[in-house]
Coordinates of C-alpha atoms in Angstrom, one line a residue:
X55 CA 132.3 111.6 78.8
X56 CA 132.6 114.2 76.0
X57 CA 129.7 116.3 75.1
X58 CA 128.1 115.5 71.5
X59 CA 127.2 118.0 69.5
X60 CA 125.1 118.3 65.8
X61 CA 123.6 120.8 63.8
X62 CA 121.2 119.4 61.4
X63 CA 117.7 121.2 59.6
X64 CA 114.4 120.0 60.4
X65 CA 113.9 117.3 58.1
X66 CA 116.6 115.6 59.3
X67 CA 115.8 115.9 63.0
X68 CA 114.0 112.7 63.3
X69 CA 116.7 110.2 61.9
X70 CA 119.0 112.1 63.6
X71 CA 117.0 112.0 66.9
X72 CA 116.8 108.1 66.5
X73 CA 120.5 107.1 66.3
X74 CA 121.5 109.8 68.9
X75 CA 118.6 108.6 71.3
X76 CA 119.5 104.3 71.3
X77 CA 123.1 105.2 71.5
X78 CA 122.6 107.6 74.7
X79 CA 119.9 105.6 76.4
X80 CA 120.9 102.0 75.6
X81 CA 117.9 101.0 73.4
X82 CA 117.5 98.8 70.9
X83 CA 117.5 100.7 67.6
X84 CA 115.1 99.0 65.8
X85 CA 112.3 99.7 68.5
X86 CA 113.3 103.6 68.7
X87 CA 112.1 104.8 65.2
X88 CA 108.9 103.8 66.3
X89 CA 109.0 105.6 69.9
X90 CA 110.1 108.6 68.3
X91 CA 107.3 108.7 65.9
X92 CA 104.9 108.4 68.9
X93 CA 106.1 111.1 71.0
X94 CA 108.2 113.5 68.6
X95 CA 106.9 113.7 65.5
X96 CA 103.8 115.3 66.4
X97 CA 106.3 118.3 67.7
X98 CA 108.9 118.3 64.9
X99 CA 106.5 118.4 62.1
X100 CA 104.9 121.7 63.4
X101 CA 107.9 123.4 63.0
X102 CA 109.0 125.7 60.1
X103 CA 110.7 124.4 57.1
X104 CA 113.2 126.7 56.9
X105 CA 114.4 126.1 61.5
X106 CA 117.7 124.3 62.2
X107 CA 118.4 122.7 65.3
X108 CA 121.7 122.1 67.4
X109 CA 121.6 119.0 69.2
X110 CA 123.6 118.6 72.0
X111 CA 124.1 114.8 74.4
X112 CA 124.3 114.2 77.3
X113 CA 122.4 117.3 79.1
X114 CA 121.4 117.3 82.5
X115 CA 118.1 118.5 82.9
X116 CA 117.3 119.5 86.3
X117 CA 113.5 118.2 86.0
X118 CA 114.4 114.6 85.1
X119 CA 117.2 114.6 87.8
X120 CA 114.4 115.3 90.7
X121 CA 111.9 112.5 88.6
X122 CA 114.8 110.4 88.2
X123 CA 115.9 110.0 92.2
X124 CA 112.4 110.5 93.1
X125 CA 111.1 107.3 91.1
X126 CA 113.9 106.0 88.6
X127 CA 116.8 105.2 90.3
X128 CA 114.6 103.0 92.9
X129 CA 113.8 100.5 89.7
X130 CA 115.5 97.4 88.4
X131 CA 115.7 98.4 84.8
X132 CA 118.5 100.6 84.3
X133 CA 118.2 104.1 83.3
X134 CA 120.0 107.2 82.0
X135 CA 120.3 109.8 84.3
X136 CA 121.3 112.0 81.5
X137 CA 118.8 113.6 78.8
X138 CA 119.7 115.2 75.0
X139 CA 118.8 119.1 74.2
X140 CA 117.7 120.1 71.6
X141 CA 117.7 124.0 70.5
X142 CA 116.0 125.8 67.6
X143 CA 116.8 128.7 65.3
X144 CA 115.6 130.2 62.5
X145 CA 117.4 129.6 59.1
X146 CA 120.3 128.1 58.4
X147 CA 123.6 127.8 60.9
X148 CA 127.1 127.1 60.9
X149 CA 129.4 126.0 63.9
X150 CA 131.6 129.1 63.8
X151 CA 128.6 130.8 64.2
X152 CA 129.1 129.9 68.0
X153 CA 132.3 130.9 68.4
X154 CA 132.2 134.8 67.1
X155 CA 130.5 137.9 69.0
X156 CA 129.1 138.6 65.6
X157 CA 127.6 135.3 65.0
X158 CA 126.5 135.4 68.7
X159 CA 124.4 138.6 67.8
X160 CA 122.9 137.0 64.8
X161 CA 122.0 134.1 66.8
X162 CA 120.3 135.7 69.7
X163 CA 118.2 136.9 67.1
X164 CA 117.9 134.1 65.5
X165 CA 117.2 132.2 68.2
X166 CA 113.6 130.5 69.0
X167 CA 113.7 128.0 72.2
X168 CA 114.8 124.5 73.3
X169 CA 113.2 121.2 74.1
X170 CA 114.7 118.2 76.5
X171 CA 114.2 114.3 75.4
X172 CA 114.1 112.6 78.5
X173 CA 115.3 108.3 79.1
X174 CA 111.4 107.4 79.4
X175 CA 110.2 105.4 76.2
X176 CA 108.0 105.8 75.1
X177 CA 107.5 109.4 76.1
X178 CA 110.5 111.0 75.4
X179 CA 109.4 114.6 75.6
X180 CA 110.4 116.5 78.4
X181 CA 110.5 120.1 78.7
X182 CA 110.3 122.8 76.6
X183 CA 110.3 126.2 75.9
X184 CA 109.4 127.5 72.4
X185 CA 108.5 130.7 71.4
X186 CA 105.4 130.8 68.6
X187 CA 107.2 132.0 65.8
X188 CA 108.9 128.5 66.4
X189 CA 105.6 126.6 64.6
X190 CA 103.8 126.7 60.9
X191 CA 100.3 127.4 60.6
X192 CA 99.3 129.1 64.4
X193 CA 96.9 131.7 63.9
X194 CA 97.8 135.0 65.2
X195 CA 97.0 134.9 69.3
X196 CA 97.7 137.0 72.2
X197 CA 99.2 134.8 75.5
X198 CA 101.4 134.8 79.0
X199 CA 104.7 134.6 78.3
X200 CA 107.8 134.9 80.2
X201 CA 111.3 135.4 79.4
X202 CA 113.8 132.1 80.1
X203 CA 117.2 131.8 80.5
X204 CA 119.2 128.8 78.5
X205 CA 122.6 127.4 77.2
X206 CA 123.1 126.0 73.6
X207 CA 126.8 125.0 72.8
X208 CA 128.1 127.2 75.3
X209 CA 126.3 130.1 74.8
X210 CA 123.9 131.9 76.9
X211 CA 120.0 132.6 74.9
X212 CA 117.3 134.5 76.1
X213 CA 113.8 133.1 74.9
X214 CA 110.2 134.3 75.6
X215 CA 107.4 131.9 75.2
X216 CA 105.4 129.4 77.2
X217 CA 106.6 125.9 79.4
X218 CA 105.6 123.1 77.8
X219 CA 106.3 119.0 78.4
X220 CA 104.4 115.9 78.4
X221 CA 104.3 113.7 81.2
X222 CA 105.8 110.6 81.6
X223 CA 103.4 108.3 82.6
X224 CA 104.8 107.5 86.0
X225 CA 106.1 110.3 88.1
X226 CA 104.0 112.9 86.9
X227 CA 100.5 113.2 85.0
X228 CA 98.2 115.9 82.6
X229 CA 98.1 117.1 86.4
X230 CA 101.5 117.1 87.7
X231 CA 102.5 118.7 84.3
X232 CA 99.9 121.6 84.3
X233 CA 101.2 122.5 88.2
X234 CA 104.7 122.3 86.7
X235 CA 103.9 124.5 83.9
X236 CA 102.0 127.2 85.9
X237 CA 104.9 127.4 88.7
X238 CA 107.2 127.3 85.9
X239 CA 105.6 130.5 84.3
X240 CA 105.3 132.3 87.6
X241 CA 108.8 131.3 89.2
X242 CA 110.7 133.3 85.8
X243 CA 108.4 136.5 86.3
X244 CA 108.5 136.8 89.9
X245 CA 110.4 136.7 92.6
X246 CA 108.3 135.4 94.9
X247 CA 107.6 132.2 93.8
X248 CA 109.7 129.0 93.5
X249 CA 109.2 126.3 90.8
X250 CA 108.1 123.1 91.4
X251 CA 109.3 120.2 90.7
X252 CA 108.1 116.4 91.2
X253 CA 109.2 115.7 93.9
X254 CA 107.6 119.1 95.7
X255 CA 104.5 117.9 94.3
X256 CA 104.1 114.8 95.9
X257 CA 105.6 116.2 99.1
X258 CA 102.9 118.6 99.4
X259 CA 100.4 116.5 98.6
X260 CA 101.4 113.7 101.1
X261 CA 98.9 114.5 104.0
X262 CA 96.1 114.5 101.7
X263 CA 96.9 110.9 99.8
X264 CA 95.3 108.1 101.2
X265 CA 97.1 105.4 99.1
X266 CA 101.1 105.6 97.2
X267 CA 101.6 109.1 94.6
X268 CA 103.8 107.3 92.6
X269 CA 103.2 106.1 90.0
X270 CA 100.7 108.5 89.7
X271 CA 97.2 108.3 88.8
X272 CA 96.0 112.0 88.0
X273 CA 94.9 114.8 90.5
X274 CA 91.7 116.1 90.7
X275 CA 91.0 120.2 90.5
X276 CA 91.0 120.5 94.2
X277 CA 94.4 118.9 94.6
X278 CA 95.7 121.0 91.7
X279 CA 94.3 123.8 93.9
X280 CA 95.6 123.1 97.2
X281 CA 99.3 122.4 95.4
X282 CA 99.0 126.5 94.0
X283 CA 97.5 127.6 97.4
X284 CA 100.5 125.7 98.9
X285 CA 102.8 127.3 96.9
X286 CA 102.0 131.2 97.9
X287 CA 98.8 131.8 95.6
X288 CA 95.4 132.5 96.5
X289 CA 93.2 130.2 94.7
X290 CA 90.0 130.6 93.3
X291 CA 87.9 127.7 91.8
X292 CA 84.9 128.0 89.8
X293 CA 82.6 125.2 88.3
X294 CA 80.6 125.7 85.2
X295 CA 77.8 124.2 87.4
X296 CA 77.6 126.6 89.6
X297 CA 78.6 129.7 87.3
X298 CA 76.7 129.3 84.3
X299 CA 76.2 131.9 81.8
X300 CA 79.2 133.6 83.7
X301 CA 81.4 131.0 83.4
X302 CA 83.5 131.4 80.0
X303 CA 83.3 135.2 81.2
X304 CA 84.8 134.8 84.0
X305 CA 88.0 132.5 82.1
X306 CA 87.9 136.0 79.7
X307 CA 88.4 137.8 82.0
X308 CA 91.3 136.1 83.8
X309 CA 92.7 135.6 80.6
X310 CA 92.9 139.1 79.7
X311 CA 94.7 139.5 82.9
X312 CA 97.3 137.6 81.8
X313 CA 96.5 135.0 83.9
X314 CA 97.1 131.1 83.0
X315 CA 94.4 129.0 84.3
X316 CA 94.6 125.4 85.1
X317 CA 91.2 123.8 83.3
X318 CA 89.3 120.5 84.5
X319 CA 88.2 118.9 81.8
X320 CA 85.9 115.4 81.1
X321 CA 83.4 113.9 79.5
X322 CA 81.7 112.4 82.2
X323 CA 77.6 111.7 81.5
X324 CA 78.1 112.7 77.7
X325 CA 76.7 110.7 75.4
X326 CA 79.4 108.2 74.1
X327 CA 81.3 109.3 77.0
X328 CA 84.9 107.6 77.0
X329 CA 85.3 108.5 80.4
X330 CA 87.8 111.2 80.2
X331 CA 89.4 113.2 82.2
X332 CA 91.9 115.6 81.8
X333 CA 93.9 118.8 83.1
X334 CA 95.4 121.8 81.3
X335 CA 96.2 125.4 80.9
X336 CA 94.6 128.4 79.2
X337 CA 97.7 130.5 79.0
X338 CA 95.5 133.4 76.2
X339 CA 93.2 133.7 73.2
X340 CA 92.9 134.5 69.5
X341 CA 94.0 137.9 68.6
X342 CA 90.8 140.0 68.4
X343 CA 90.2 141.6 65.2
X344 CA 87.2 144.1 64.2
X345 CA 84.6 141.4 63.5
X346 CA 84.7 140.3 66.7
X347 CA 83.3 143.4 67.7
X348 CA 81.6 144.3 65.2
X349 CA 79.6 140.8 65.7
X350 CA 79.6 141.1 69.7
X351 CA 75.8 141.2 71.0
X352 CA 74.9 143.4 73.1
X353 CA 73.6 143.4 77.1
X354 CA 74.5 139.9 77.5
X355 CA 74.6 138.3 81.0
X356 CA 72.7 141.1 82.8
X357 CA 70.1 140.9 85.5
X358 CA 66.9 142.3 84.4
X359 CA 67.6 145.1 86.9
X360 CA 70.2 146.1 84.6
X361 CA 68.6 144.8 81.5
X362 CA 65.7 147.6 82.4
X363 CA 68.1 150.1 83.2
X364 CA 69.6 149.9 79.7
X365 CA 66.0 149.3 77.6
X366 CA 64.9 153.0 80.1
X367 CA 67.8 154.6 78.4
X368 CA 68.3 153.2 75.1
X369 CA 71.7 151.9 76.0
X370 CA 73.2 149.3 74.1
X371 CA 76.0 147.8 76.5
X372 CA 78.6 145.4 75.1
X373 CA 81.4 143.7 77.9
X374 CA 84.3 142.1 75.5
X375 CA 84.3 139.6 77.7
X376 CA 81.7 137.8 76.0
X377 CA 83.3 137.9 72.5
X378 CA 83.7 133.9 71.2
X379 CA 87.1 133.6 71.6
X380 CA 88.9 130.3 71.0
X381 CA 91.8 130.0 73.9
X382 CA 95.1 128.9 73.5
X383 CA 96.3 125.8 75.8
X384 CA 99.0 124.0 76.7
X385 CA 98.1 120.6 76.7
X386 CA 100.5 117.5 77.6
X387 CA 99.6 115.4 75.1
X388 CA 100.2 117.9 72.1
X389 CA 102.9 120.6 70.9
X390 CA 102.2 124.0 72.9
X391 CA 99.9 126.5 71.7
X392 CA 97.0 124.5 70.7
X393 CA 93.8 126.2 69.5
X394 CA 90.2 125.4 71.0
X395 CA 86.9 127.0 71.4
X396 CA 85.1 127.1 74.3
X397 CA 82.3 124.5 74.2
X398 CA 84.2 121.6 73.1
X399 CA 87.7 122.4 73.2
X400 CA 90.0 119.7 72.5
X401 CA 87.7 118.0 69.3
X402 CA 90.1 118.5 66.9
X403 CA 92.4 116.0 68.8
X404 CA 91.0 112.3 67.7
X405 CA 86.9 111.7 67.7
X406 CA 87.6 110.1 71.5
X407 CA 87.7 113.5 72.6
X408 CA 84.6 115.4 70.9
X409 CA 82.4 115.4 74.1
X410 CA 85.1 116.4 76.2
X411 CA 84.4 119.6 78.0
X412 CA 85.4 122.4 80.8
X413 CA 83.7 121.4 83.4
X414 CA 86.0 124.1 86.2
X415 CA 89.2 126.0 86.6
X416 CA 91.7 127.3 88.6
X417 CA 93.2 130.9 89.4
X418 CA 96.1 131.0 91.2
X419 CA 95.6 134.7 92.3
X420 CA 98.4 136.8 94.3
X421 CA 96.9 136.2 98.1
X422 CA 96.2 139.9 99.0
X423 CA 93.7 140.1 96.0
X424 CA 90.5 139.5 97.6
X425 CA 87.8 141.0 95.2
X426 CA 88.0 138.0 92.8
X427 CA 86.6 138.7 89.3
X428 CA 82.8 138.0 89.9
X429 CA 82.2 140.6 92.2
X430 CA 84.2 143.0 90.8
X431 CA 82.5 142.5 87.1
X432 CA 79.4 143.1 89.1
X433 CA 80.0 145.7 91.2
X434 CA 81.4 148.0 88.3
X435 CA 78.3 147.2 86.0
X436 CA 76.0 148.5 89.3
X437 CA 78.2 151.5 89.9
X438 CA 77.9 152.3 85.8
X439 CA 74.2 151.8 86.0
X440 CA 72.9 152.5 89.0
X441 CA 75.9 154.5 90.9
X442 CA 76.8 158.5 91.5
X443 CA 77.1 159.1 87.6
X444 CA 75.3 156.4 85.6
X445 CA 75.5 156.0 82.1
X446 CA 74.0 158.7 79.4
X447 CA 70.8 157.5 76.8
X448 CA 71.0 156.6 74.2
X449 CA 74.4 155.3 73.3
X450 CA 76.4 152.4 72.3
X451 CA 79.1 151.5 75.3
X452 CA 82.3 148.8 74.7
X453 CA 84.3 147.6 78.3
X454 CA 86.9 145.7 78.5
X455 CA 87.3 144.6 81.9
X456 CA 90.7 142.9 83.6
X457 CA 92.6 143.3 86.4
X458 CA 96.8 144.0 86.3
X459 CA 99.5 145.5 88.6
X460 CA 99.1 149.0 89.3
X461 CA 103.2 149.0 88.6
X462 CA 102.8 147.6 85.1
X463 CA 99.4 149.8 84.5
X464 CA 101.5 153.0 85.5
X465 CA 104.5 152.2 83.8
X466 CA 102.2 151.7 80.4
X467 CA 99.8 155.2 81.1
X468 CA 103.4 157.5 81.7
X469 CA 104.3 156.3 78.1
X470 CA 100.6 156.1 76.5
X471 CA 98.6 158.5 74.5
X472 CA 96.5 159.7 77.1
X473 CA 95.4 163.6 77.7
X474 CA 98.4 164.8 80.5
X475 CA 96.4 166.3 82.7
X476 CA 94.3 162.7 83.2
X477 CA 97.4 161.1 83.3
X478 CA 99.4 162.7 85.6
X479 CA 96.3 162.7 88.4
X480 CA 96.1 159.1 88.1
X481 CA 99.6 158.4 88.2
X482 CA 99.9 160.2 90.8
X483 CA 97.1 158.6 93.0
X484 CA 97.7 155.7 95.3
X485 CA 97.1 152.7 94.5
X486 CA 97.5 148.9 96.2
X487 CA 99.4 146.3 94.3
X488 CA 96.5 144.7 91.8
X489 CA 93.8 146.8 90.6
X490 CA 90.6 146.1 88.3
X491 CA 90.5 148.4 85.1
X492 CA 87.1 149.3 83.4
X493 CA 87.9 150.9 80.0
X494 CA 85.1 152.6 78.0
X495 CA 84.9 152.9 74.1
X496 CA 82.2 153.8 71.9
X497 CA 81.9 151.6 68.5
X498 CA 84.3 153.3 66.7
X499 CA 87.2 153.8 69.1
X500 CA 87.4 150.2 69.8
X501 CA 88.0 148.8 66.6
X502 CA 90.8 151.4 66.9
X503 CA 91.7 149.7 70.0
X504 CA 90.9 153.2 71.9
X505 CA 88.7 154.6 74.5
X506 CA 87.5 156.9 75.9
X507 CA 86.6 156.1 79.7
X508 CA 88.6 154.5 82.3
X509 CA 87.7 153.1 85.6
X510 CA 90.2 151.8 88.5
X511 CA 89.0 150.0 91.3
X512 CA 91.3 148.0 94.4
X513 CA 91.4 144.8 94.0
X514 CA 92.4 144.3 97.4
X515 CA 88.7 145.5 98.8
X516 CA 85.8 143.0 99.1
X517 CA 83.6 145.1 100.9
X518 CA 81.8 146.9 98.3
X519 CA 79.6 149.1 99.8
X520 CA 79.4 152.8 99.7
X521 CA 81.8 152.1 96.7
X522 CA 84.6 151.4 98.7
X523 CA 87.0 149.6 96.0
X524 CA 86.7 152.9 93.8
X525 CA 90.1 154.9 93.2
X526 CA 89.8 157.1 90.2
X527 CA 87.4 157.5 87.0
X528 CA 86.7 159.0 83.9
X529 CA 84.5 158.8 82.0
X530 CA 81.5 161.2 80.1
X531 CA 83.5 164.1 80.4
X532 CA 84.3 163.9 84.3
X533 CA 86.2 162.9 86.9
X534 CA 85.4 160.8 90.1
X535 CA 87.5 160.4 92.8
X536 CA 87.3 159.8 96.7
X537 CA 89.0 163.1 98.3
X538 CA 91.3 161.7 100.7
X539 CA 90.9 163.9 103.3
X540 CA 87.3 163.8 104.0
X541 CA 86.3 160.2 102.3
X542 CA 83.9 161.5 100.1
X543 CA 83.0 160.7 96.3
X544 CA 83.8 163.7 94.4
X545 CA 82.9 164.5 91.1
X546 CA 84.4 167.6 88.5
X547 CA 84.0 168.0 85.0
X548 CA 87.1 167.3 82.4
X549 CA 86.9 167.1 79.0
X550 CA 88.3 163.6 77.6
X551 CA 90.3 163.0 74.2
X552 CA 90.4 159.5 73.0
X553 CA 93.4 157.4 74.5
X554 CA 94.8 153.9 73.6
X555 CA 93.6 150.6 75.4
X556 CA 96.2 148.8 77.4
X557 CA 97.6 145.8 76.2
X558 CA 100.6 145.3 78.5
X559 CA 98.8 141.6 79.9
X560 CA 99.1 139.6 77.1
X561 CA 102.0 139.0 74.4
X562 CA 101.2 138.9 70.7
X563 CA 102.4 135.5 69.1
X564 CA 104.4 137.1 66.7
X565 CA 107.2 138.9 68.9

């Protein structure tokens, strides 16, 4: 069987999509213009006008091939074991384009991601990765992304962006799909992890199921959790019932980690309620721009401990964590990269959905990091007020809070702005794999996207007494740090210059 391939702009994706779709998959073509409309046309109209797509059957796609032995094979009907790719670019293209080094350079550049149409009408949409710049009308955001290898006519691209796909209705759910996703994202970034495909799925979930997985009926957030704990992560699930008030700041903060979260969602007990239920990732969040912080309130989310703390010394404290972001998800049943707020999220889909919301969500957290983000957000907010060297009166005081590698951190503060002498002592301290960062600005610096204080605690220390998870700060004009020999806080004065905020976590949309 030879290998088809087209090259065709945007517009005429869809008819071309229908003829090469009932010829590939044996379907009758009057019924496909109608399939394709209910599973691709959502997609293809969000690109830009001006992409062109090479279009390329039979493919194999290694997903399908682990649904389709798993499930497919095992049922009368016949179906294709085969799938068709599709790959994007921006502007126009020529086929000689593909057989040149130089068009290969222009290409590369040119190049903006792939999706897979799977043999399962109606829901032809397998996976995908597309980078933002893919899509018309996104707002500018800042997400996880991860760098994928792929193949289009022979050639090998690059592209960074986000996994995407629908499910299928039978081998895998909203569920299924999010655990894909997630593993997906983690498998190209690190070594450590494998991804997971159907069949893993419902293999690890087989001592738990107390009827047949397939075809499946949905997981619920504890099975999505013990699936990521399963796979090598160290999950942490939190409800919006028992969080509260620190609930979306928790998500923020995982977020700004760069961190995908898998998110429960329903409308259970609303009024109307359609009985909803649904899974998906937070993979980041609308770029911040100077309104948000010049509209941030201030002292939110504080005990009253701390609240009388702050009102004592005229302390206006604002954690950036608690500006109103609206996330970006990646959602089955629409294109990646949706936009939602916090309180009602997925809305804008169809009026079914307007009382739909996150009810709890899952980290999956490297294993050896055992302060998990609540403690730690409290813990550095007792250690500013109440510790060795509490805040001064009578100022304003911006933190960002998140938690990275201390690799990445590093390898961003030897290349940064910061004062050398800070720099080079911080480098130079020990450090465990994850850490928390506190950064400090005062109102101006941080609509700079500057600070001028810096706290680094070890996120591998639960026990936070006598400051234990403390490594190094700065901040007001002196340094604190435990003196290794002796394990005691110490404290010296340094005068601090104005240094810029790290940003290594999360990708901006338009790279």
């Amino acid at each position: 069987m030879n290998l088809d391939i087209y090259l065709c702009t945007r517009n005429e994706l869809r008819s071309l999509l229908e003829t090469v779709i009932a010829d590939a998959f044996r379907l009758d073509p009057a019924i496909v213009p109608a399939q394709v409309r209910h599973s691709l046309s959502k997609l293809i109209d969000s690109f830009r006008d001006d992409s062109w797509m090479l279009v390329e059957s039979p493919y194999v796609d290694k997903i399908f091939r682990d649904s389709y032995y798993l499930y497919y094979s095992s049922k009368y009907g016949r179906y294709s074991r085969d799938c068709i790719k599709v790959s994007l670019f921006e502007g126009q293209q020529d086929n000689a384009d593909f057989r040149s080094a130089a068009g290969l350079d222009v290409l590369k550049k040119q190049y903006l991601g792939f999706f897979v149409v799977r043999p399962t009408e109606p829901d032809f949409l397998g996976r995908n990765t597309i980078s933002p710049r893919a899509f018309k009308n996104l707002p500018s955001f800042d997400y996880c992304s991860m760098p994928g290898n792929t193949t289009a006519n022979g050639l090998k691209f690059e592209i960074r962006g986000f996994p995407h796909s629908s499910q299928d209705g039978e081998t895998y759910s909203c569920a299924e799909t999010t655990l894909w996703s997630v593993m997906e994202y983690f498998s190209n970034k690190y070594a450590e992890y494998q991804p997971l495909k159907p069949s893993r799925i419902h293999a690890i979930l087989k001592g738990l199921s107390y009827e047949r997985q397939i075809p499946s009926r949905g997981l619920s957030i504890y099975q999505i959790s013990y699936v990521l704990k399963e796979s090598g992560f160290g999950c942490r699930i939190y409800s919006r019932q028992e969080y509260g008030n620190d609930f979306f700041r928790l998500m923020s903060s995982y977020i700004e980690s760069g961190i995908p979260i898998a998110v429960g969602m329903d409308d259970f007990g609303e009024v109307n309620s359609q009985n909803i239920g649904h899974a998906a990732l937070i993979i980041g969040r609308k770029s911040h721009t100077e309104a948000d912080f010049i509209n941030l309130k201030p002292n939110q989310g504080l005990n009253a401990k701390q609240l009388s703390f702050l009102k004592l010394n005229q302390i206006d404290f604002y954690d950036c964590n608690n500006i109103d972001s609206s996330w970006v998800f990646i959602d089955d049943n629409h294109p990646p990269y949706q936009i939602g707020g916090a309180d009602y999220p997925v809305q804008n889909y169809n009026a079914q959905w307007s009382q739909v919301k996150i009810r709890n969500f899952v980290v999956p957290l490297y294993p050896k990091i055992y302060l998990e983000a609540f403690e730690a957000m409290n813990f550095i907010r007792e250690f500013l007020f109440f510790g060795l060297f509490p805040l001064e009166q009578m100022q304003k005081v911006y933190m960002r809070f998140y938690l990275t590698s201390s690799r990445s951190f590093k390898s961003s503060l030897a290349l940064s702005d910061m004062q050398s002498d800070l720099k080079g002592f911080i480098i130079e301290k020990p450090m465990p794999k994850f850490v928390w960062i506190a950064e400090l600005a005062n109102a101006e610096q941080v609509k700079k996207r500057q600070g001028n204080g810096l706290l680094v605690f070890d996120a591998t220390e639960p026990n936070i007494s006598d400051n234990k998870p403390l490594i190094v700060a700065a901040y007001q004009n002196h340094l604190l740090f435990f003196d290794g020999n002796n394990d005691v806080l110490q404290k010296m004065a340094l005068p601090l210059q104005s240094f810029s905020l790290f940003i290594n976590n999360l990708t901006p949309s338009a790279q």
